Amino acid sequence: MTTMIERPPGGPDAGPPSGRGRGVALPTGLPSGLPDDVDGVVAALERWQEVLERDHGVRDGLACFNRLYLRVTRDIRALLDDEEVCGKDFLARLDVEFARRYLRATGGGAAVPRAWAVLLDRRAEPGIDPVRFAVVGITAHVNLDLAPAVVRTCTVLGRSAPGPAERADYRAVNDTFARHLDTLLGQSGPRCDAVTDVPVVLAREVTWRQVLQLWEQRSRPTEYEREIDALDRRTALIGRGLLTLGALT
Amino acid sequence: MPGVTHSAAGRAFHGRAAELELLGAALRRTAEHGASAVLLGGDAGVGKTRLVGEFGRAAATEGATVLTGRALDIADAPSFWPVVTALRMHARSGAGPAARTFAEALERLDETGGAAGDRVGMLGELGAVVGRAARSAPVVLVVDDLQWADRSTRDLFAYLLAGLATEPVLLVGTYRDDPAGGVPAALLPLVTELRRHRTVTFRQVEPLPRGALAELLGMWVPDRPDLEPLVWQHSSGNVFLAEETVRAVLDGDPRGVPQTVRELVRAGTATLSPAAHDVVRAVAAGVGGVEHPLLVSVLDRSGAELAAAVREAVDAGIVVVTGGDGYALRHGLMTEVVAGDLLPAERIELHGRYAHALAGYESVPGTAARLAHHWQRAGHPKEALTATIAAAEEAERLRGYAEAHRHWLRAATLPVPGAEAARGGYLENAAGAAELAGDHDSAVALLSERLAGPDAPVGLDEAVLRARLGRYLMSAGQAGEAEEAYRRAAAVLPADPVASGAGPPGAVLPPGGPDAGGGPRPNMLPVDPTEAARAEVLAGYAGALLARADFAAARTVAQQALEPARRVGEPRALASVLGVLGFGAAYTRDGGAAQEALAEAVEIAEATGDPATLGECLLRRAELLSGPLNALDDGVAAARAGAERMAELGLGRTAAVSLRALAANGLFRKGAWDEGEQEVARAWAAGPAGAEMIELRLARARLRMGRGDLDGSELDLAAVELVAGSTGLPKLRLPLLILRAGLEMWRGRPEVAFTHVGVGLDVVESGIDDVWAVAPLLWHGARAHAEAVLAGRPPDAGGLRRLRRHRRELIDRGERSDPALRGVLTTYEAMCTAEDSRVTAGADPATWGAVADLLERLGQPYPTAYARLRSAEALLAGRRRSGAAELARAAAGARALQADPLLTEIAAVARRARVAVPDLPDPPAGAVRVEPVVPSSPVDDPLSTLTGRELEVLEVLAAGATNKEIAARLFIAPKTVAAHLARIFAKLGVTNRTQAAGVLRRHVPESERTE
């Protein structure tokens, strides 16, 4: 937990350009290596929150999402600690794989996917309120990362296919997000326009279909890549729309 | 304990006569029909294990060798556990030749994993062990709790059924139904495969009926008939529940008789002394049978004290002795309840004790997997990781790659601090094991995840890994994806220092001509890893390009691979590059270069003295000759000579079989079917197994189908499907579906054939688009469509549109291809178009004649005879005189081959068209009576007044045909049909078609009419 920022943080202008493969490495604020278990995920998100707030301020677009994501992950950890829940392997691993995708995408090093670049590009714009940032983050994370994380979890756990048990765990993650989003929207009052509740509600079934489709393509790597790329483009489109005031209202 | 000893009560067995008879009959049938299987499903506690135990004892007294094993209820079990434990137990306790066979085989397995080279080889090895034992006496192999069995064991089930066609072996499996009902998910793939196999019987073991339960109760507690209503009410015929209910009543449980399994088991253990209760808890936390010394270490009690506690638990009917020196709870349900009741602290403590105790037995086979299980449950991921790796390595030694795959995955996901760096390697190992287990999809997905991961390798390592991905994709049949994977691998290869120094990348041959660097170099200098990687990547790339039918590119890349391959000097790899080069050259019309490349490959293989490599080279050369070089006679001769050579070198069961199968296929193509059958028979006599058996069966299925032994052909196909299904050989899927479609066509079920073609198109659309197989698939589709339409059962329009789309794509592909491939595709397209002409009004009757001439020029006598028949049909339908001569040519061709199904079709056309063709077979029994048999009198049988031709017209009419259709079917003009009908109506005294058909139906039984 000693890796510190090696370069000064970039302002909005120094942010990564949108688009795959052209991403400029972000300042690395993550603990060395990616988390391996749920405790590790919570710790990594906590640390990331500190770094984001310190470097970009509490109103930073990504920090707004990370704050919510941290709460979601703590809830999932509580779910896993519950003795009554059996067969936790999958949910625990899914939580880790899901978080690793986010941390890799936003934590610097790798190229930034378009869906995240949309948020990072405008993270410091004062005209966008925190709830909107959080919603855009959820959109990016759930739409872009959840389906591939489910597929990867099935693959590394040797599951024969994403079935009912996997679907239940997938839903647990998705529903935890939805719950926190509702709370957030409830707190923020009527000021929020109707667009904010669209993406996740929409995502639940759509994303599971996406899981099944990706699973079918997992033995065809280039086809899989193309599908992920298309997913990234679609998600970025939604994110951009949500960040543009009035675009969808 | 009051009154009754439960162990005595537990032993009584009663009823189940029908099930025992089923099993006995199945065993007797194996003497004639070879290996067969009975799978018994049912609820937990219904009495499956007792039933098969009882059957096993009866079979053993009648002289059968009975092997009994039980699967372990842990996620990642050791490979072949139930089978290997069964063999071990029999070797230890039994006598006679079977026990000796098993003891020797086990010794070999423990040492080296046997002689098997891969998992199919291992299945073959174990199959041979069982087969050898079956020579002296019938063998019964029982696997209890098949739903928990490791995949290798499940694969072995399928393999034994397909492989032991004559040996008296009965496989018995029991499985617990899924809680939601039906077959448990883990067994579904196996069950789906087995259901298609006719030597497999499925049976549900139902709860005992009330009468039988009452009788059983009378044997347990003769003096308490009053218990019957209570026991029936609580158990509904479930024997385990009945036993436990009796126990609870006799123990006088003060809380009343418990109702649920959980309460029953708790009540049963509640009366035990604390020491005995500890024994029960410890045994429940163990895996499989817990050996006595192990129990001693786990419980850490003095010998005498422990013995008394164990005795108490056994007398109470809760613990039983298994396999000589181990303990288990009497029923799996008990284990589940007791283990579930352990507190977390107790569980961790017990598993920790097991782990510590087992650590002393690491050399005992199967220990590592159990150890990993206990360490993990005990919350020691670091020790679990060590044991898991040992378990993976042990599974690989036994070629239990499916289990190794799971162990490596577990190793990659155990959260051990400091082990991050090694995880990528475990994932790679998992992918490798999945590949060897035949699970190509998982292998590809795992390696893709590895390459996309945060710690993905770069540079040379990345190139090697991407090439490996390409290799997995090739064996998954995904040539297009493989090409891309290899292209990327080649792109990340470091620049070639030698090539860039020696000249442009296109300059391939080393200075001084091909011989300067030829041959493997003496292995004295350490091989430069960059060079080795370059050779591997480029060789694979060339192979993928060849599979994509991009011959020119394949040749170029193979030439680029040649130089580093020569420098590395690994003979097998070099030979493989030369092989690709040869095929690339042959398809690009450079026969000389092709022959040269293969000659060099053979030379290199000869020099190494490794017979397996030599066998591959000889096979490839024979393939080259009989394939792209169009020298079929030479190819067959080369294959035969190669087979002799391989047999001399001790590879009579493997490489020689492949070569003979190749020769048989060549002989089939050139029409020398008798010789082809001889080759198959010689190869079969060598007793092939695994992949070679599959090749041979396919060759035989083709010959049998051509000759009309449709059932024999189906038997071969079913056996191949059984093995291919469980080992996932994607390359076989299209050939199998094509053969299936052909079979259904000869059986007169074109609509079923069309369905098989549809499944084949699914396969093609999934990316397995082997162009050499797609073309014949599409022709089968076109033929099935035409025949289904003619039979009045046209397939749906969607299927036809899809077929057409694929045909258009193939034409486009042909236009983009090298001439060699284009020629083949054009021929098939011509055949497809000709099939369409059968159901297209106004089609040119000469279409088929042109196809027949084309096929004849290509030296394909069987398809030629078929095309002549179709040509004759078309000509006769157009009432051309030349039709009769064409039919005679078809008959001559089919007769020379003794192609019975084709001859029968020719005869049917001859009869309908009233064309005299000599030496045609009689119509098969059950077909139309052309002349009514014994015409009694016109009053009794009005049909007797009709002429033969009129009767034929009436037959077709009764099937619902219009005048036009009758005309087409009988090769007469519609006007003639009308004239026939007028006479028929007059003779029968009827006024319309319906009445006429009614007369026929009244006087000729359904079974005697055509179609």
mmCIF file of N, CA, C and O in Angstrom, chain A residues 9-62:
data_model
loop_
_atom_site.group_PDB
_atom_site.id
_atom_site.type_symbol
_atom_site.label_atom_id
_atom_site.label_comp_id
_atom_site.label_asym_id
_atom_site.label_seq_id
_atom_site.Cartn_x
_atom_site.Cartn_y
_atom_site.Cartn_z
ATOM 1 N N PRO A 9 -1.474 15.176 -10.912
ATOM 2 C CA PRO A 9 -2.709 14.828 -11.605
ATOM 3 C C PRO A 9 -2.996 15.782 -12.747
ATOM 4 O O PRO A 9 -2.657 16.958 -12.696
ATOM 5 N N GLY A 10 -3.599 15.274 -13.731
ATOM 6 C CA GLY A 10 -3.957 16.110 -14.871
ATOM 7 C C GLY A 10 -5.277 16.794 -14.607
ATOM 8 O O GLY A 10 -6.168 16.252 -13.989
ATOM 9 N N GLY A 11 -5.386 18.008 -15.049
ATOM 10 C CA GLY A 11 -6.655 18.715 -14.969
ATOM 11 C C GLY A 11 -7.551 18.226 -16.071
ATOM 12 O O GLY A 11 -7.236 17.256 -16.754
ATOM 13 N N PRO A 12 -8.666 18.885 -16.246
ATOM 14 C CA PRO A 12 -9.595 18.464 -17.297
ATOM 15 C C PRO A 12 -8.935 18.454 -18.678
ATOM 16 O O PRO A 12 -9.214 17.586 -19.492
ATOM 17 N N ASP A 13 -8.037 19.368 -18.883
ATOM 18 C CA ASP A 13 -7.413 19.430 -20.203
ATOM 19 C C ASP A 13 -6.377 18.331 -20.398
ATOM 20 O O ASP A 13 -6.116 17.898 -21.506
ATOM 21 N N ALA A 14 -5.795 17.909 -19.281
ATOM 22 C CA ALA A 14 -4.774 16.878 -19.382
ATOM 23 C C ALA A 14 -5.386 15.485 -19.336
ATOM 24 O O ALA A 14 -4.683 14.509 -19.406
ATOM 25 N N GLY A 15 -6.702 15.445 -19.199
ATOM 26 C CA GLY A 15 -7.371 14.138 -19.091
ATOM 27 C C GLY A 15 -7.160 13.304 -20.334
ATOM 28 O O GLY A 15 -6.686 13.793 -21.357
ATOM 29 N N PRO A 16 -7.480 12.051 -20.209
ATOM 30 C CA PRO A 16 -7.204 11.159 -21.328
ATOM 31 C C PRO A 16 -8.123 11.462 -22.497
ATOM 32 O O PRO A 16 -9.288 11.804 -22.289
ATOM 33 N N PRO A 17 -7.630 11.395 -23.666
ATOM 34 C CA PRO A 17 -8.504 11.581 -24.818
ATOM 35 C C PRO A 17 -9.451 10.398 -24.913
ATOM 36 O O PRO A 17 -9.105 9.292 -24.482
ATOM 37 N N SER A 18 -10.605 10.641 -25.439
ATOM 38 C CA SER A 18 -11.519 9.516 -25.569
ATOM 39 C C SER A 18 -11.023 8.609 -26.683
ATOM 40 O O SER A 18 -10.333 9.041 -27.591
ATOM 41 N N GLY A 19 -11.359 7.390 -26.563
ATOM 42 C CA GLY A 19 -10.977 6.464 -27.630
ATOM 43 C C GLY A 19 -9.977 5.451 -27.140
ATOM 44 O O GLY A 19 -9.161 5.709 -26.279
ATOM 45 N N ARG A 20 -10.122 4.280 -27.708
ATOM 46 C CA ARG A 20 -9.354 3.136 -27.262
ATOM 47 C C ARG A 20 -7.943 3.226 -27.827
ATOM 48 O O ARG A 20 -7.721 3.664 -28.945
ATOM 49 N N GLY A 21 -7.015 2.831 -27.020
ATOM 50 C CA GLY A 21 -5.649 2.730 -27.529
ATOM 51 C C GLY A 21 -4.903 4.037 -27.500
ATOM 52 O O GLY A 21 -3.711 4.072 -27.719
ATOM 53 N N ARG A 22 -5.632 5.155 -27.219
ATOM 54 C CA ARG A 22 -4.914 6.414 -27.185
ATOM 55 C C ARG A 22 -4.830 6.946 -25.756
ATOM 56 O O ARG A 22 -4.444 8.074 -25.518
ATOM 57 N N GLY A 23 -5.253 6.132 -24.820
ATOM 58 C CA GLY A 23 -5.335 6.572 -23.445
ATOM 59 C C GLY A 23 -3.972 6.926 -22.876
ATOM 60 O O GLY A 23 -3.014 6.183 -23.030
ATOM 61 N N VAL A 24 -3.922 8.087 -22.236
ATOM 62 C CA VAL A 24 -2.699 8.457 -21.530
ATOM 63 C C VAL A 24 -2.804 7.860 -20.144
ATOM 64 O O VAL A 24 -3.869 7.871 -19.525
ATOM 65 N N ALA A 25 -1.712 7.302 -19.662
ATOM 66 C CA ALA A 25 -1.746 6.660 -18.359
ATOM 67 C C ALA A 25 -2.158 7.664 -17.299
ATOM 68 O O ALA A 25 -1.639 8.767 -17.235
ATOM 69 N N LEU A 26 -3.104 7.266 -16.474
ATOM 70 C CA LEU A 26 -3.526 8.129 -15.385
ATOM 71 C C LEU A 26 -2.538 7.990 -14.244
ATOM 72 O O LEU A 26 -1.830 6.997 -14.161
ATOM 73 N N PRO A 27 -2.545 8.932 -13.361
ATOM 74 C CA PRO A 27 -1.707 8.771 -12.182
ATOM 75 C C PRO A 27 -2.090 7.495 -11.444
ATOM 76 O O PRO A 27 -3.276 7.217 -11.255
ATOM 77 N N THR A 28 -1.132 6.752 -11.064
ATOM 78 C CA THR A 28 -1.421 5.493 -10.417
ATOM 79 C C THR A 28 -1.564 5.703 -8.928
ATOM 80 O O THR A 28 -0.607 6.002 -8.241
ATOM 81 N N GLY A 29 -2.775 5.577 -8.457
ATOM 82 C CA GLY A 29 -3.001 5.749 -7.036
ATOM 83 C C GLY A 29 -3.407 4.447 -6.388
ATOM 84 O O GLY A 29 -3.781 4.417 -5.226
ATOM 85 N N LEU A 30 -3.367 3.393 -7.138
ATOM 86 C CA LEU A 30 -3.844 2.118 -6.622
ATOM 87 C C LEU A 30 -2.745 1.402 -5.857
ATOM 88 O O LEU A 30 -1.568 1.550 -6.168
ATOM 89 N N PRO A 31 -3.150 0.621 -4.873
ATOM 90 C CA PRO A 31 -2.159 -0.229 -4.221
ATOM 91 C C PRO A 31 -1.567 -1.162 -5.275
ATOM 92 O O PRO A 31 -2.211 -1.450 -6.270
ATOM 93 N N SER A 32 -0.376 -1.588 -5.016
ATOM 94 C CA SER A 32 0.266 -2.432 -6.027
ATOM 95 C C SER A 32 -0.591 -3.661 -6.290
ATOM 96 O O SER A 32 -1.060 -4.311 -5.367
ATOM 97 N N GLY A 33 -0.790 -3.938 -7.522
ATOM 98 C CA GLY A 33 -1.564 -5.115 -7.892
ATOM 99 C C GLY A 33 -3.054 -4.878 -7.717
ATOM 100 O O GLY A 33 -3.483 -3.931 -7.070
ATOM 101 N N LEU A 34 -3.834 -5.752 -8.332
ATOM 102 C CA LEU A 34 -5.284 -5.634 -8.246
ATOM 103 C C LEU A 34 -5.788 -6.555 -7.152
ATOM 104 O O LEU A 34 -5.144 -7.543 -6.811
ATOM 105 N N PRO A 35 -6.950 -6.242 -6.576
ATOM 106 C CA PRO A 35 -7.439 -7.036 -5.438
ATOM 107 C C PRO A 35 -7.763 -8.477 -5.819
ATOM 108 O O PRO A 35 -8.125 -8.766 -6.967
ATOM 109 N N ASP A 36 -7.637 -9.370 -4.828
ATOM 110 C CA ASP A 36 -7.889 -10.794 -5.046
ATOM 111 C C ASP A 36 -9.123 -11.292 -4.328
ATOM 112 O O ASP A 36 -9.591 -12.382 -4.598
ATOM 113 N N ASP A 37 -9.572 -10.529 -3.340
ATOM 114 C CA ASP A 37 -10.782 -10.957 -2.645
ATOM 115 C C ASP A 37 -11.619 -9.713 -2.322
ATOM 116 O O ASP A 37 -11.201 -8.585 -2.593
ATOM 117 N N VAL A 38 -12.784 -9.951 -1.748
ATOM 118 C CA VAL A 38 -13.725 -8.858 -1.571
ATOM 119 C C VAL A 38 -13.181 -7.819 -0.588
ATOM 120 O O VAL A 38 -13.350 -6.615 -0.801
ATOM 121 N N ASP A 39 -12.509 -8.283 0.438
ATOM 122 C CA ASP A 39 -11.882 -7.322 1.358
ATOM 123 C C ASP A 39 -10.894 -6.443 0.601
ATOM 124 O O ASP A 39 -10.818 -5.233 0.835
ATOM 125 N N GLY A 40 -10.154 -7.060 -0.266
ATOM 126 C CA GLY A 40 -9.189 -6.320 -1.075
ATOM 127 C C GLY A 40 -9.879 -5.297 -1.965
ATOM 128 O O GLY A 40 -9.370 -4.189 -2.167
ATOM 129 N N VAL A 41 -11.036 -5.659 -2.487
ATOM 130 C CA VAL A 41 -11.776 -4.725 -3.345
ATOM 131 C C VAL A 41 -12.196 -3.509 -2.536
ATOM 132 O O VAL A 41 -12.002 -2.362 -2.956
ATOM 133 N N VAL A 42 -12.751 -3.755 -1.345
ATOM 134 C CA VAL A 42 -13.192 -2.641 -0.504
ATOM 135 C C VAL A 42 -11.998 -1.746 -0.171
ATOM 136 O O VAL A 42 -12.072 -0.516 -0.299
ATOM 137 N N ALA A 43 -10.875 -2.366 0.193
ATOM 138 C CA ALA A 43 -9.694 -1.582 0.539
ATOM 139 C C ALA A 43 -9.222 -0.758 -0.655
ATOM 140 O O ALA A 43 -8.885 0.426 -0.516
ATOM 141 N N ALA A 44 -9.211 -1.364 -1.818
ATOM 142 C CA ALA A 44 -8.737 -0.656 -3.010
ATOM 143 C C ALA A 44 -9.642 0.519 -3.346
ATOM 144 O O ALA A 44 -9.167 1.605 -3.695
ATOM 145 N N LEU A 45 -10.966 0.321 -3.188
ATOM 146 C CA LEU A 45 -11.890 1.404 -3.507
ATOM 147 C C LEU A 45 -11.772 2.539 -2.482
ATOM 148 O O LEU A 45 -11.872 3.720 -2.832
ATOM 149 N N GLU A 46 -11.542 2.162 -1.221
ATOM 150 C CA GLU A 46 -11.356 3.187 -0.184
ATOM 151 C C GLU A 46 -10.145 4.045 -0.520
ATOM 152 O O GLU A 46 -10.178 5.268 -0.459
ATOM 153 N N ARG A 47 -9.090 3.369 -0.862
ATOM 154 C CA ARG A 47 -7.843 4.070 -1.157
ATOM 155 C C ARG A 47 -8.030 4.958 -2.402
ATOM 156 O O ARG A 47 -7.583 6.092 -2.444
ATOM 157 N N TRP A 48 -8.694 4.409 -3.380
ATOM 158 C CA TRP A 48 -8.942 5.135 -4.622
ATOM 159 C C TRP A 48 -9.774 6.384 -4.344
ATOM 160 O O TRP A 48 -9.534 7.450 -4.892
ATOM 161 N N GLN A 49 -10.730 6.253 -3.421
ATOM 162 C CA GLN A 49 -11.559 7.392 -3.040
ATOM 163 C C GLN A 49 -10.683 8.510 -2.461
ATOM 164 O O GLN A 49 -10.818 9.678 -2.839
ATOM 165 N N GLU A 50 -9.797 8.109 -1.553
ATOM 166 C CA GLU A 50 -8.888 9.106 -0.946
ATOM 167 C C GLU A 50 -8.090 9.822 -2.021
ATOM 168 O O GLU A 50 -7.977 11.043 -2.040
ATOM 169 N N VAL A 51 -7.510 9.024 -2.902
ATOM 170 C CA VAL A 51 -6.649 9.598 -3.936
ATOM 171 C C VAL A 51 -7.445 10.535 -4.837
ATOM 172 O O VAL A 51 -7.013 11.656 -5.128
ATOM 173 N N LEU A 52 -8.619 10.103 -5.246
ATOM 174 C CA LEU A 52 -9.430 10.914 -6.158
ATOM 175 C C LEU A 52 -9.813 12.232 -5.505
ATOM 176 O O LEU A 52 -9.723 13.296 -6.116
ATOM 177 N N GLU A 53 -10.234 12.148 -4.237
ATOM 178 C CA GLU A 53 -10.675 13.375 -3.562
ATOM 179 C C GLU A 53 -9.506 14.311 -3.326
ATOM 180 O O GLU A 53 -9.630 15.529 -3.434
ATOM 181 N N ARG A 54 -8.351 13.714 -3.019
ATOM 182 C CA ARG A 54 -7.198 14.553 -2.759
ATOM 183 C C ARG A 54 -6.744 15.254 -4.046
ATOM 184 O O ARG A 54 -6.422 16.426 -4.067
ATOM 185 N N ASP A 55 -6.729 14.504 -5.121
ATOM 186 C CA ASP A 55 -6.169 15.047 -6.356
ATOM 187 C C ASP A 55 -7.166 15.850 -7.164
ATOM 188 O O ASP A 55 -6.791 16.744 -7.924
ATOM 189 N N HIS A 56 -8.430 15.498 -7.066
ATOM 190 C CA HIS A 56 -9.406 16.151 -7.938
ATOM 191 C C HIS A 56 -10.503 16.854 -7.161
ATOM 192 O O HIS A 56 -11.382 17.453 -7.764
ATOM 193 N N GLY A 57 -10.500 16.692 -5.861
ATOM 194 C CA GLY A 57 -11.536 17.322 -5.065
ATOM 195 C C GLY A 57 -12.753 16.430 -4.896
ATOM 196 O O GLY A 57 -12.933 15.470 -5.659
ATOM 197 N N VAL A 58 -13.585 16.751 -3.911
ATOM 198 C CA VAL A 58 -14.730 15.874 -3.613
ATOM 199 C C VAL A 58 -15.776 15.904 -4.720
ATOM 200 O O VAL A 58 -16.578 14.996 -4.833
ATOM 201 N N ARG A 59 -15.771 16.932 -5.511
ATOM 202 C CA ARG A 59 -16.766 17.008 -6.586
ATOM 203 C C ARG A 59 -16.307 16.343 -7.873
ATOM 204 O O ARG A 59 -16.991 16.373 -8.886
ATOM 205 N N ASP A 60 -15.151 15.700 -7.822
ATOM 206 C CA ASP A 60 -14.627 15.028 -9.016
ATOM 207 C C ASP A 60 -15.634 14.006 -9.550
ATOM 208 O O ASP A 60 -16.266 13.271 -8.774
ATOM 209 N N GLY A 61 -15.796 13.991 -10.849
ATOM 210 C CA GLY A 61 -16.795 13.116 -11.464
ATOM 211 C C GLY A 61 -16.587 11.656 -11.119
ATOM 212 O O GLY A 61 -17.526 10.945 -10.752
ATOM 213 N N LEU A 62 -15.366 11.199 -11.176
ATOM 214 C CA LEU A 62 -15.108 9.783 -10.898
ATOM 215 C C LEU A 62 -15.282 9.501 -9.413
ATOM 216 O O LEU A 62 -15.794 8.445 -9.022
#
